[in-house]
Amino acid sequence: VTATDADEGQNGHVKYSFHKISDRASELFYLDSETGEITVKDNLDFEEISSHELEVQAHDGGELSDTTKVV
């Protein structure tokens, strides 16, 4: 996930976090708060769960944030 902010300094520094995530999804996925890169921590079983929906929030050093869904 990638977000940009035109502000300078701390207000322009974007960090990422999962916004709404189930306990099971938090066991399966890792989100790097600095880069927005999502990686799989465990094997995914398509027969158990055919898809995963993650909500990621990008927030700057100020008070602004936005969210997106990743499937």
PDB file of C-alpha atoms in Angstrom:
ATOM      1  CA  VAL A   1       0.000   0.000   0.000  1.00  0.00           C
ATOM      2  CA  THR A   2       1.351   3.451  -0.846  1.00  0.00           C
ATOM      3  CA  ALA A   3       0.176   6.880   0.272  1.00  0.00           C
ATOM      4  CA  THR A   4       1.740  10.285  -0.303  1.00  0.00           C
ATOM      5  CA  ASP A   5       1.526  13.576   1.546  1.00  0.00           C
ATOM      6  CA  ALA A   6       2.744  16.879   0.091  1.00  0.00           C
ATOM      7  CA  ASP A   7       3.461  18.379   3.527  1.00  0.00           C
ATOM      8  CA  GLU A   8       7.045  18.741   4.704  1.00  0.00           C
ATOM      9  CA  GLY A   9       8.588  17.471   7.921  1.00  0.00           C
ATOM     10  CA  GLN A  10       6.635  15.301  10.354  1.00  0.00           C
ATOM     11  CA  ASN A  11       3.292  16.228   8.789  1.00  0.00           C
ATOM     12  CA  GLY A  12       4.500  14.703   5.522  1.00  0.00           C
ATOM     13  CA  HIS A  13       5.697  11.428   7.056  1.00  0.00           C
ATOM     14  CA  VAL A  14       3.119   8.700   6.357  1.00  0.00           C
ATOM     15  CA  LYS A  15       2.745   5.624   8.573  1.00  0.00           C
ATOM     16  CA  TYR A  16       0.504   2.629   8.007  1.00  0.00           C
ATOM     17  CA  SER A  17      -1.589   0.435  10.294  1.00  0.00           C
ATOM     18  CA  PHE A  18      -4.371  -2.090  10.031  1.00  0.00           C
ATOM     19  CA  HIS A  19      -7.614  -0.265  10.751  1.00  0.00           C
ATOM     20  CA  LYS A  20     -10.085  -3.099  11.191  1.00  0.00           C
ATOM     21  CA  ILE A  21      -8.643  -6.597  11.240  1.00  0.00           C
ATOM     22  CA  SER A  22      -9.822  -9.897  12.664  1.00  0.00           C
ATOM     23  CA  ASP A  23      -7.689 -11.855  15.103  1.00  0.00           C
ATOM     24  CA  ARG A  24      -7.197 -14.564  12.464  1.00  0.00           C
ATOM     25  CA  ALA A  25      -6.071 -12.047   9.831  1.00  0.00           C
ATOM     26  CA  SER A  26      -3.601 -10.492  12.289  1.00  0.00           C
ATOM     27  CA  GLU A  27      -2.075 -13.963  12.698  1.00  0.00           C
ATOM     28  CA  LEU A  28      -1.722 -14.324   8.915  1.00  0.00           C
ATOM     29  CA  PHE A  29      -0.605 -10.871   7.756  1.00  0.00           C
ATOM     30  CA  TYR A  30       2.052  -8.351   8.767  1.00  0.00           C
ATOM     31  CA  LEU A  31       1.965  -4.679   7.759  1.00  0.00           C
ATOM     32  CA  ASP A  32       5.215  -2.705   7.818  1.00  0.00           C
ATOM     33  CA  SER A  33       4.216   0.616   9.399  1.00  0.00           C
ATOM     34  CA  GLU A  34       6.946   2.536   7.552  1.00  0.00           C
ATOM     35  CA  THR A  35       6.657   1.116   4.010  1.00  0.00           C
ATOM     36  CA  GLY A  36       3.049  -0.101   3.806  1.00  0.00           C
ATOM     37  CA  GLU A  37       4.250  -3.504   2.610  1.00  0.00           C
ATOM     38  CA  ILE A  38       1.930  -6.373   3.541  1.00  0.00           C
ATOM     39  CA  THR A  39       3.493  -9.809   3.939  1.00  0.00           C
ATOM     40  CA  VAL A  40       2.045 -13.214   4.732  1.00  0.00           C
ATOM     41  CA  LYS A  41       3.214 -14.654   8.074  1.00  0.00           C
ATOM     42  CA  ASP A  42       1.683 -18.123   7.707  1.00  0.00           C
ATOM     43  CA  ASN A  43       0.378 -20.474   5.037  1.00  0.00           C
ATOM     44  CA  LEU A  44      -2.951 -19.446   3.524  1.00  0.00           C
ATOM     45  CA  ASP A  45      -5.549 -22.202   3.132  1.00  0.00           C
ATOM     46  CA  PHE A  46      -7.873 -21.327   0.232  1.00  0.00           C
ATOM     47  CA  GLU A  47     -10.268 -24.124   1.224  1.00  0.00           C
ATOM     48  CA  GLU A  48     -10.610 -22.699   4.739  1.00  0.00           C
ATOM     49  CA  ILE A  49     -10.897 -19.034   3.724  1.00  0.00           C
ATOM     50  CA  SER A  50     -11.096 -18.224   0.008  1.00  0.00           C
ATOM     51  CA  SER A  51     -10.223 -14.520   0.357  1.00  0.00           C
ATOM     52  CA  HIS A  52      -9.118 -11.990   2.951  1.00  0.00           C
ATOM     53  CA  GLU A  53     -10.137  -8.352   3.195  1.00  0.00           C
ATOM     54  CA  LEU A  54      -7.834  -6.041   5.116  1.00  0.00           C
ATOM     55  CA  GLU A  55      -8.486  -2.391   5.905  1.00  0.00           C
ATOM     56  CA  VAL A  56      -5.308  -0.313   5.983  1.00  0.00           C
ATOM     57  CA  GLN A  57      -5.066   3.202   7.372  1.00  0.00           C
ATOM     58  CA  ALA A  58      -2.420   5.696   6.257  1.00  0.00           C
ATOM     59  CA  HIS A  59      -1.853   8.589   8.651  1.00  0.00           C
ATOM     60  CA  ASP A  60       0.543  11.503   8.588  1.00  0.00           C
ATOM     61  CA  GLY A  61       2.360  13.229  11.428  1.00  0.00           C
ATOM     62  CA  GLY A  62      -0.561  15.626  11.795  1.00  0.00           C
ATOM     63  CA  GLU A  63      -4.170  14.599  12.252  1.00  0.00           C
ATOM     64  CA  LEU A  64      -5.004  13.437   8.718  1.00  0.00           C
ATOM     65  CA  SER A  65      -5.654   9.830   7.744  1.00  0.00           C
ATOM     66  CA  ASP A  66      -7.346   7.779   5.061  1.00  0.00           C
ATOM     67  CA  THR A  67      -8.220   4.117   4.691  1.00  0.00           C
ATOM     68  CA  THR A  68      -8.367   1.600   1.873  1.00  0.00           C
ATOM     69  CA  LYS A  69      -9.404  -2.013   1.551  1.00  0.00           C
ATOM     70  CA  VAL A  70      -6.989  -4.649   0.301  1.00  0.00           C
ATOM     71  CA  VAL A  71      -8.428  -7.961  -0.883  1.00  0.00           C
TER      72      VAL A  71
END
